[in-house]
C-alpha positions as YAML, in Angstrom:
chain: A
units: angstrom
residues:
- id: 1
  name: UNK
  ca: [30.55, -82.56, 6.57]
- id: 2
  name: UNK
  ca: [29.23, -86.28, 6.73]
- id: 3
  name: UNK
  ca: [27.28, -87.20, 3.59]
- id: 4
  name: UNK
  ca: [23.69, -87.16, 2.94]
- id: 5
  name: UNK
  ca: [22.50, -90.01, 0.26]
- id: 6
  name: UNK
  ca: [25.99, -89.40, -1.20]
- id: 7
  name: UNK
  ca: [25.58, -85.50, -1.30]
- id: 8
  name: UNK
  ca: [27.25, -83.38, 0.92]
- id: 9
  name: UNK
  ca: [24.73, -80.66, 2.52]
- id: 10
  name: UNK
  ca: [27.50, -78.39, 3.27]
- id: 11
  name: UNK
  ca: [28.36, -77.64, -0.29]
- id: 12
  name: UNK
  ca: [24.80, -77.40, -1.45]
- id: 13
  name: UNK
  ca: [24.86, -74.13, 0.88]
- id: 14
  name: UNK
  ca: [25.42, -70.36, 0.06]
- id: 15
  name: UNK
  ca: [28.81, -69.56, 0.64]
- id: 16
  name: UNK
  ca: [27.42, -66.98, 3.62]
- id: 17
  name: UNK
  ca: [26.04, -70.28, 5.58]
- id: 18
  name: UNK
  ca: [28.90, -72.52, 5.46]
- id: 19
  name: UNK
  ca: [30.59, -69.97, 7.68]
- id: 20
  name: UNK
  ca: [28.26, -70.26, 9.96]
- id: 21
  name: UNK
  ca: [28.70, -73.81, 10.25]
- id: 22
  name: UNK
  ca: [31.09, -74.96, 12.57]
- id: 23
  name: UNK
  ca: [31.68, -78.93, 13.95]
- id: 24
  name: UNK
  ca: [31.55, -78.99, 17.63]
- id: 25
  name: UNK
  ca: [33.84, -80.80, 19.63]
- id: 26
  name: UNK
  ca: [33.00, -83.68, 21.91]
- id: 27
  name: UNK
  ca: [34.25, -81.46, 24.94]
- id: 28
  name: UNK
  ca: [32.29, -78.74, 23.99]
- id: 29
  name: UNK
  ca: [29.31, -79.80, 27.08]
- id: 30
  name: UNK
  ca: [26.74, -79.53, 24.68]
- id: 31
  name: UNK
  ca: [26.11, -82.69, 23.27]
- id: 32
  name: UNK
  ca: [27.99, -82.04, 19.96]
- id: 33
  name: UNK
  ca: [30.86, -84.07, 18.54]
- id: 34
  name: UNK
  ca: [32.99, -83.65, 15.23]
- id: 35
  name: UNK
  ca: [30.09, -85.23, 12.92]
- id: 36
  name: UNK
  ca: [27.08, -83.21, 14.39]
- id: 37
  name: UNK
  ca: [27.33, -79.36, 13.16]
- id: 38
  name: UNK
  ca: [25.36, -76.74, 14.88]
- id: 39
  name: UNK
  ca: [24.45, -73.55, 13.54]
- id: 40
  name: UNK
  ca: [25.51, -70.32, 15.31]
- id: 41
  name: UNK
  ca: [22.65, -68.40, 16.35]
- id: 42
  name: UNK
  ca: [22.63, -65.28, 14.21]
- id: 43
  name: UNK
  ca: [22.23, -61.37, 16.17]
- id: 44
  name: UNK
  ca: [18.88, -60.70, 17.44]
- id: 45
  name: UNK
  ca: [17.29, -58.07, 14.56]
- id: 46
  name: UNK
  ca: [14.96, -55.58, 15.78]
- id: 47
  name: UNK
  ca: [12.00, -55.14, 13.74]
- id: 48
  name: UNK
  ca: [11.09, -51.95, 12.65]
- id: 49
  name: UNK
  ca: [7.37, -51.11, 14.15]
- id: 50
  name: UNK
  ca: [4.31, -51.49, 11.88]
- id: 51
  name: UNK
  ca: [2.16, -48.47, 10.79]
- id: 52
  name: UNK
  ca: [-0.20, -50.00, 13.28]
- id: 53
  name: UNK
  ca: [2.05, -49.83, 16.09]
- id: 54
  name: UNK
  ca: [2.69, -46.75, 14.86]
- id: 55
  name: UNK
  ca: [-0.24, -44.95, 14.98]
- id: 56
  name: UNK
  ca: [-1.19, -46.98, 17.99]
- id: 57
  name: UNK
  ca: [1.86, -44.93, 19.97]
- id: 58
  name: UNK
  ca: [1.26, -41.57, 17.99]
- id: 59
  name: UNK
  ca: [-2.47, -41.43, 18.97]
- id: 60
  name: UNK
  ca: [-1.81, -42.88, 23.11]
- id: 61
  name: UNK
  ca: [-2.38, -39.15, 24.47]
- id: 62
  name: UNK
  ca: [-6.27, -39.27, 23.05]
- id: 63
  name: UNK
  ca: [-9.53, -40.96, 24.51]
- id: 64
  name: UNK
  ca: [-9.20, -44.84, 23.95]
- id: 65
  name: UNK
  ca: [-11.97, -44.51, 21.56]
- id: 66
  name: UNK
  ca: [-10.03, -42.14, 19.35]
- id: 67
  name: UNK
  ca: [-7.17, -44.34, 19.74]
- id: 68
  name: UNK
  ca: [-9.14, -47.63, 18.78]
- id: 69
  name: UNK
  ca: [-10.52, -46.20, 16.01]
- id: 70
  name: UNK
  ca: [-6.76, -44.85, 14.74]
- id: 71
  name: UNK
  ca: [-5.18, -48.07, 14.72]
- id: 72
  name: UNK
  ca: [-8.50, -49.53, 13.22]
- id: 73
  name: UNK
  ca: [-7.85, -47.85, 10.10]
- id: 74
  name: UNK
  ca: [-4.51, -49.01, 9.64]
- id: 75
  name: UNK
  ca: [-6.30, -52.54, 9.34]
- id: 76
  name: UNK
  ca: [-8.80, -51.65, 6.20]
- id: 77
  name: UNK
  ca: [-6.85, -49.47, 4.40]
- id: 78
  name: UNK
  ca: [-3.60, -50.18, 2.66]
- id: 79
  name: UNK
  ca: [-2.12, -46.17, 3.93]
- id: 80
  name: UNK
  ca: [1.26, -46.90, 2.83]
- id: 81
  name: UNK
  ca: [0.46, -47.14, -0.82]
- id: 82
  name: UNK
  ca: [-0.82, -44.13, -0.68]
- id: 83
  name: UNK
  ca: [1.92, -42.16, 1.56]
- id: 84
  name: UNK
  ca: [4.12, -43.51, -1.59]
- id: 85
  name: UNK
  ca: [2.48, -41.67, -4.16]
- id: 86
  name: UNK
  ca: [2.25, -38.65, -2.77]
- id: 87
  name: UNK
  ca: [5.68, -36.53, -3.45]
- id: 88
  name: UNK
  ca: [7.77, -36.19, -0.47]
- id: 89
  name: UNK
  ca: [7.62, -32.42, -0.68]
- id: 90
  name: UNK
  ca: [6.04, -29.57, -1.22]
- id: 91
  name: UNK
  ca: [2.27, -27.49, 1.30]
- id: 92
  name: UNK
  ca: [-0.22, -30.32, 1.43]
- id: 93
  name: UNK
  ca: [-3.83, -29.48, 2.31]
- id: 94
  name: UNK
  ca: [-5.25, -32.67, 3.59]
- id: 95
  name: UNK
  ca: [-9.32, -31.59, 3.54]
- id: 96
  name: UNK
  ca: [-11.51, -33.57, 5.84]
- id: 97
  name: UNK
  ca: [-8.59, -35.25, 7.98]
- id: 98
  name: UNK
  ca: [-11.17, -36.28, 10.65]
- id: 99
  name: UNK
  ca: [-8.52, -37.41, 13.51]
- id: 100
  name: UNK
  ca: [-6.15, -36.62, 11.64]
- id: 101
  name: UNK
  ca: [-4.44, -40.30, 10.77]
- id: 102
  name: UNK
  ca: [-3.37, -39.65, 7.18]
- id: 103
  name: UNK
  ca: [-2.50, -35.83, 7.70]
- id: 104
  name: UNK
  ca: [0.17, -36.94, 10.98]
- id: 105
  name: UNK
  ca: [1.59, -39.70, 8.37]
- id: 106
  name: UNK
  ca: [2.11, -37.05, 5.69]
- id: 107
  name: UNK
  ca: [4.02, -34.90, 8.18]
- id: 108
  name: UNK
  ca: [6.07, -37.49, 9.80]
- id: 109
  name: UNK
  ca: [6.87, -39.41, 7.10]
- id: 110
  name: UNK
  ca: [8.81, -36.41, 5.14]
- id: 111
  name: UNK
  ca: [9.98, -33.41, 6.82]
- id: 112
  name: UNK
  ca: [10.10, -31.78, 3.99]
- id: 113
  name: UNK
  ca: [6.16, -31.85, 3.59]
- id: 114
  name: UNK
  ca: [4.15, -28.83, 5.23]
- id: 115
  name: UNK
  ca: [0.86, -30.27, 6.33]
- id: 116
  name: UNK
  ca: [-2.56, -28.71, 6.63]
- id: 117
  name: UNK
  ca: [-5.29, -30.74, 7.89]
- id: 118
  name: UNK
  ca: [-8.64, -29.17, 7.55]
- id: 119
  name: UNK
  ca: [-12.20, -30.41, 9.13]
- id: 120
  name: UNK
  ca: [-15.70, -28.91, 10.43]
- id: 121
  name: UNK
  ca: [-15.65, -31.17, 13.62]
- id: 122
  name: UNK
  ca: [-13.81, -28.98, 16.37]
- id: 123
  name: UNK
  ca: [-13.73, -32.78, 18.47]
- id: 124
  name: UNK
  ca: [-12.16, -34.31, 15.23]
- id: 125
  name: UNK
  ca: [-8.91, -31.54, 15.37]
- id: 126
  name: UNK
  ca: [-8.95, -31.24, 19.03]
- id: 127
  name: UNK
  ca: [-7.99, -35.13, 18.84]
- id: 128
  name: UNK
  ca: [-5.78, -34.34, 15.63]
- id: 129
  name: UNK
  ca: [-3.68, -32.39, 17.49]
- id: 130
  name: UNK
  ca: [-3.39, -34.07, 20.63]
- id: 131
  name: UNK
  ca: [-2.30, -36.80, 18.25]
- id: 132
  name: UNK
  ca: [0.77, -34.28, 16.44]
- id: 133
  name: UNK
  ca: [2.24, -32.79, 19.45]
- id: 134
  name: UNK
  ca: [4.87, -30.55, 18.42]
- id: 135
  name: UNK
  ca: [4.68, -32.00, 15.03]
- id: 136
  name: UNK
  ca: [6.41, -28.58, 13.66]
- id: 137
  name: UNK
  ca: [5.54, -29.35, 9.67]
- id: 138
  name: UNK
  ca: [2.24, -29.87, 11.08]
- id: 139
  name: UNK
  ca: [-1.39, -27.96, 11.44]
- id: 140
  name: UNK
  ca: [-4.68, -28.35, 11.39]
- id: 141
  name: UNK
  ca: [-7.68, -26.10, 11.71]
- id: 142
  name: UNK
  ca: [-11.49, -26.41, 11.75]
- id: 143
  name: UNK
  ca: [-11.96, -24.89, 8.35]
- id: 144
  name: UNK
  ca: [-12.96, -26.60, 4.80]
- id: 145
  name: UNK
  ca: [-10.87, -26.28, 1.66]
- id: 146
  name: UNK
  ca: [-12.61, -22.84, 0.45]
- id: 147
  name: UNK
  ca: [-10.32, -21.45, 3.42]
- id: 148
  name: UNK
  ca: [-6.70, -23.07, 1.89]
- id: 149
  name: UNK
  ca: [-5.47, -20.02, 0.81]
- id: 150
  name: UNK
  ca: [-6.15, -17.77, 3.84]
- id: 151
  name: UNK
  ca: [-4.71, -20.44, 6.06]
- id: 152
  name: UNK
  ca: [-2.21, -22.20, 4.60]
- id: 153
  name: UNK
  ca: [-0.89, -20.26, 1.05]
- id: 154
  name: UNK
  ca: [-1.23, -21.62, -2.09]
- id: 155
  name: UNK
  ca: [-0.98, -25.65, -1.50]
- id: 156
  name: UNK
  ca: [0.96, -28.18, -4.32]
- id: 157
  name: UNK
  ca: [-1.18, -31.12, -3.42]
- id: 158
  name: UNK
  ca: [-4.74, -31.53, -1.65]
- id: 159
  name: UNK
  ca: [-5.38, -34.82, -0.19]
- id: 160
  name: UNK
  ca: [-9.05, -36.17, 0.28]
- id: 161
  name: UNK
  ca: [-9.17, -39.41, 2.01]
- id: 162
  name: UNK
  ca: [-13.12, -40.94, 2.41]
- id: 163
  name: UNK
  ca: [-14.57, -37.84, 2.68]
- id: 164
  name: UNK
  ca: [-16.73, -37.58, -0.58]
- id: 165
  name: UNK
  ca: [-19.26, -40.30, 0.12]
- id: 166
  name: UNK
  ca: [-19.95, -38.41, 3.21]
- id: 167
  name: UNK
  ca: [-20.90, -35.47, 0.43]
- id: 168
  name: UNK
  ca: [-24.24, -35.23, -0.14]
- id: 169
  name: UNK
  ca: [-24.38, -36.19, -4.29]
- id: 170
  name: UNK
  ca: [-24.87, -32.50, -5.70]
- id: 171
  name: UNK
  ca: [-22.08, -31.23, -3.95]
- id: 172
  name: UNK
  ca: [-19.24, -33.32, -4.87]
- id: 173
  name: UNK
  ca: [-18.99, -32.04, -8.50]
- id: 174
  name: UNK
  ca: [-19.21, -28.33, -6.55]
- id: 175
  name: UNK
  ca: [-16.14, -29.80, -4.33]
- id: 176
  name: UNK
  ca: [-14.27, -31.39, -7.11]
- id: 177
  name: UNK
  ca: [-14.49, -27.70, -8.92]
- id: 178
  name: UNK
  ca: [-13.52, -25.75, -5.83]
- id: 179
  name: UNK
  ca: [-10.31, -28.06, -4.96]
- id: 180
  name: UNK
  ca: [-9.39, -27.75, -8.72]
- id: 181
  name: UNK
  ca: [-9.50, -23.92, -8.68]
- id: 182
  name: UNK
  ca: [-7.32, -23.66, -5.38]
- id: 183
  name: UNK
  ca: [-4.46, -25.55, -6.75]
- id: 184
  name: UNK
  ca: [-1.83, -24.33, -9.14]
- id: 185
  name: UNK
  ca: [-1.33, -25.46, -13.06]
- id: 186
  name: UNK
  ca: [0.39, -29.14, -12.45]
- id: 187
  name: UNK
  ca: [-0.90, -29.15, -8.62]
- id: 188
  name: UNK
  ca: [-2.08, -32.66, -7.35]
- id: 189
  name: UNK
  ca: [-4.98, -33.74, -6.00]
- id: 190
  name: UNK
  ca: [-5.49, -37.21, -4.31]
- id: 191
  name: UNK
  ca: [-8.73, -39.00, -3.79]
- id: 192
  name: UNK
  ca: [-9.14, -41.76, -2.07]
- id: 193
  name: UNK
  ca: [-13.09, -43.06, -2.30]
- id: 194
  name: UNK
  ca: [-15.26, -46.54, -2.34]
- id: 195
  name: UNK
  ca: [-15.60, -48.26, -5.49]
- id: 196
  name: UNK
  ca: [-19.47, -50.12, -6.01]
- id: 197
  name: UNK
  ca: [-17.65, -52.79, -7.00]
- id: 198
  name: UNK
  ca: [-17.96, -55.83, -6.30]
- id: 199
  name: UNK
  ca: [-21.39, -55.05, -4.65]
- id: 200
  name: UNK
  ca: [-20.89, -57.62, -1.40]
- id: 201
  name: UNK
  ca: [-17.97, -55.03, -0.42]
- id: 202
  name: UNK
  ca: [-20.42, -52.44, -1.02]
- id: 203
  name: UNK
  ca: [-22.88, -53.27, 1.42]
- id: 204
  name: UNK
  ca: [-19.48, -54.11, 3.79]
- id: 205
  name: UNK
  ca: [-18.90, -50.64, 3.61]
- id: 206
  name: UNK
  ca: [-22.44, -49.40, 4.34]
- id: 207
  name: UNK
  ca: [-22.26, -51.37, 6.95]
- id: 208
  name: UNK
  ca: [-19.26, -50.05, 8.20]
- id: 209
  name: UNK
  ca: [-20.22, -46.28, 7.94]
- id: 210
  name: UNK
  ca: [-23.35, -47.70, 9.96]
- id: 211
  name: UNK
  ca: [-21.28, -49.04, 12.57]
- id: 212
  name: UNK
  ca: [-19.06, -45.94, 12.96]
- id: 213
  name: UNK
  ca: [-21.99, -43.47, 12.69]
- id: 214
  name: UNK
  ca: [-23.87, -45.31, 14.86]
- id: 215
  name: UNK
  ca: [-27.02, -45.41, 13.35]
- id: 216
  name: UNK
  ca: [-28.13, -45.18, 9.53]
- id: 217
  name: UNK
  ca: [-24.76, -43.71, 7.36]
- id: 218
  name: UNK
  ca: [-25.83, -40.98, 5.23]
- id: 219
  name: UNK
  ca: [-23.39, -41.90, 2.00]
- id: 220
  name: UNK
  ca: [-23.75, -41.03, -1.44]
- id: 221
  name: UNK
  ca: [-20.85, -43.49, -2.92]
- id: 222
  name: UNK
  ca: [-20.21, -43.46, -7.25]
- id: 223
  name: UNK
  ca: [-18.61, -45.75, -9.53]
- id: 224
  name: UNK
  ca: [-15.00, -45.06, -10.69]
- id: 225
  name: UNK
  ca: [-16.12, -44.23, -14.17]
- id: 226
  name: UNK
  ca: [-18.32, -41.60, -12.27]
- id: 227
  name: UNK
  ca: [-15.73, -40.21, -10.47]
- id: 228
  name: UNK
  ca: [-13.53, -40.09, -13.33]
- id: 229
  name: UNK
  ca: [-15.59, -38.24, -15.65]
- id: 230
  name: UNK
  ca: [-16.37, -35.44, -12.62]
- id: 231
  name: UNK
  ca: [-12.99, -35.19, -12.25]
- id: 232
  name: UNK
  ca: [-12.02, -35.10, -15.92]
- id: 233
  name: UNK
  ca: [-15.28, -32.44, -16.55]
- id: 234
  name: UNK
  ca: [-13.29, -30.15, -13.81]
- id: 235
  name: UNK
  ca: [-10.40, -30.25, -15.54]
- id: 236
  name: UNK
  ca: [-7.79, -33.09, -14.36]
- id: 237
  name: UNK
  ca: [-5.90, -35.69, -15.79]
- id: 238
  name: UNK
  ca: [-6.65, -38.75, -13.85]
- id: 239
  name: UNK
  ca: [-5.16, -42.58, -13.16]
- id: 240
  name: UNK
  ca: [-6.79, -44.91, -10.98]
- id: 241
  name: UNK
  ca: [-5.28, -47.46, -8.49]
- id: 242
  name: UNK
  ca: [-7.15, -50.38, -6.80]
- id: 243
  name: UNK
  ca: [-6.44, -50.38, -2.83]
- id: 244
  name: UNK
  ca: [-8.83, -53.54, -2.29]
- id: 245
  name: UNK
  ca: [-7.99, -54.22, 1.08]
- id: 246
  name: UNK
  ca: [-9.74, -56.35, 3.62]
- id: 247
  name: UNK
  ca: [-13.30, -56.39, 3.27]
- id: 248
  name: UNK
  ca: [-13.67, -52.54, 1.64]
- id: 249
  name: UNK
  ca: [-13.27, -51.58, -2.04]
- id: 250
  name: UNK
  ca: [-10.74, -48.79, -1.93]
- id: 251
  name: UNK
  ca: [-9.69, -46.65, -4.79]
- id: 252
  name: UNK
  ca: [-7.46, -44.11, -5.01]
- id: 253
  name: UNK
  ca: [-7.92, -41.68, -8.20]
- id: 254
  name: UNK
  ca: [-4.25, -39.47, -8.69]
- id: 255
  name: UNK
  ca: [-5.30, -36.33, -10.30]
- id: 256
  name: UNK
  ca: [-3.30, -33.40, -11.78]
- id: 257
  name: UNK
  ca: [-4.52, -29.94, -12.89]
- id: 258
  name: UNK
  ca: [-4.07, -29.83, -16.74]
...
């Protein structure tokens, strides 16, 4: 290769590019010659799809408005991080799946995970299912968690993803107490809830619950160190993990049944 200021660039390269590296000749019709090298271009790589592409495809058989709302998600909340805490198998009760976004990522992201997904709105699992198809580790049913058992057996993990702010205040120690008695000694329990902190992303998220509920949001949101001590007071062992993503102050509290 001709020198740079002395240095020859070839041998400054990892031994995997210099072999692909090659002098062309002055015949070659491109415009080459022995002191111009031209890299080869390397095989077309196909990107794997994003989770928003993902769900964007999974959720194509529902109203647009469904859909759009779907692949919203995937935008303001960091799903992934979660999906990786959550053991890869084992009955999973996900209680107040809405649409059913986090419950179809459960079941299609490990086989080996039976899914559950549990809401009151009849719309909400009508566009849940549409959504799974013939999803076979997956259900869902317009029940709440006091009807696990009956439905689905006894489940390792329950999943709660932004459901307790929607709680009026008095009943979320009553829910906390009733998803710790329906899981085994060890069982899981993952909740996923909006910090108050820092307070601009707090209003954000009223705002955003205003904008999705169309009018006034009825949401009773807690500190961490709230949450926490409910959580402890029921009988769990807890660790918390930030999920600040976008413009919404995620947490995600990882629970286990002493």
């Amino acid at each position: 290769s001709r020198p740079f200021c002395g240095i020859e660039i070839e041998k400054m390269l990892p031994p995997s590019w210099r072999e692909s590296v090659r002098p062309l000749s002055d015949s070659s019709g491109d415009g080459g010659g022995p002191d111009r090298p031209a890299l080869r271009k390397p095989p077309l790589v196909k990107l794997p799809p994003t989770l928003s592409q993902v769900i964007w495809q999974m959720y194509a058989p529902c109203p647009l408005r469904v859909r759009l709302f779907a692949w919203a998600r995937t935008r303001v909340f960091d799903f992934e991080r979660v999906l990786d805490q959550v053991p890869r198998q084992g009955r999973v009760i996900d209680v107040g799946c809405g649409a059913g976004v986090f419950a179809n990522l459960l079941a299609r992201e490990a086989p080996d995970r039976t899914v559950h997904g549990f809401d009151l709105n009849p719309a909400a699992i009508a566009a849940a299912r549409l959504a799974a198809g013939a999803q076979p580790n997956l259900s869902f049913a317009v029940a709440d968690v006091s009807a696990a058992r009956a439905l689905a057996g006894e489940p390792a993990i329950i999943t709660a993803i932004d459901v307790f702010h929607h709680l009026p205040a008095d009943q979320q120690p009553e829910m906390i107490a009733t998803i710790h008695r329906h899981l085994p000694p060890g069982g899981l329990f993952f909740l996923k809830e909006m910090d108050t902190q820092p307070a601009w992303k707090r209003c954000a998220n009223w705002w955003h619950d205003a904008l999705v509920a169309r009018g006034h949001p009825r949401i009773h949101v807690r500190s961490r160190a709230e949450y926490a001590a409910l959580l402890r007071a029921a009988g769990f062992a807890v660790e918390t993990i930030d999920l600040r993503q976008a413009y919404l102050a995620h947490v995600l509290f990882l629970c286990r049944k002493n």
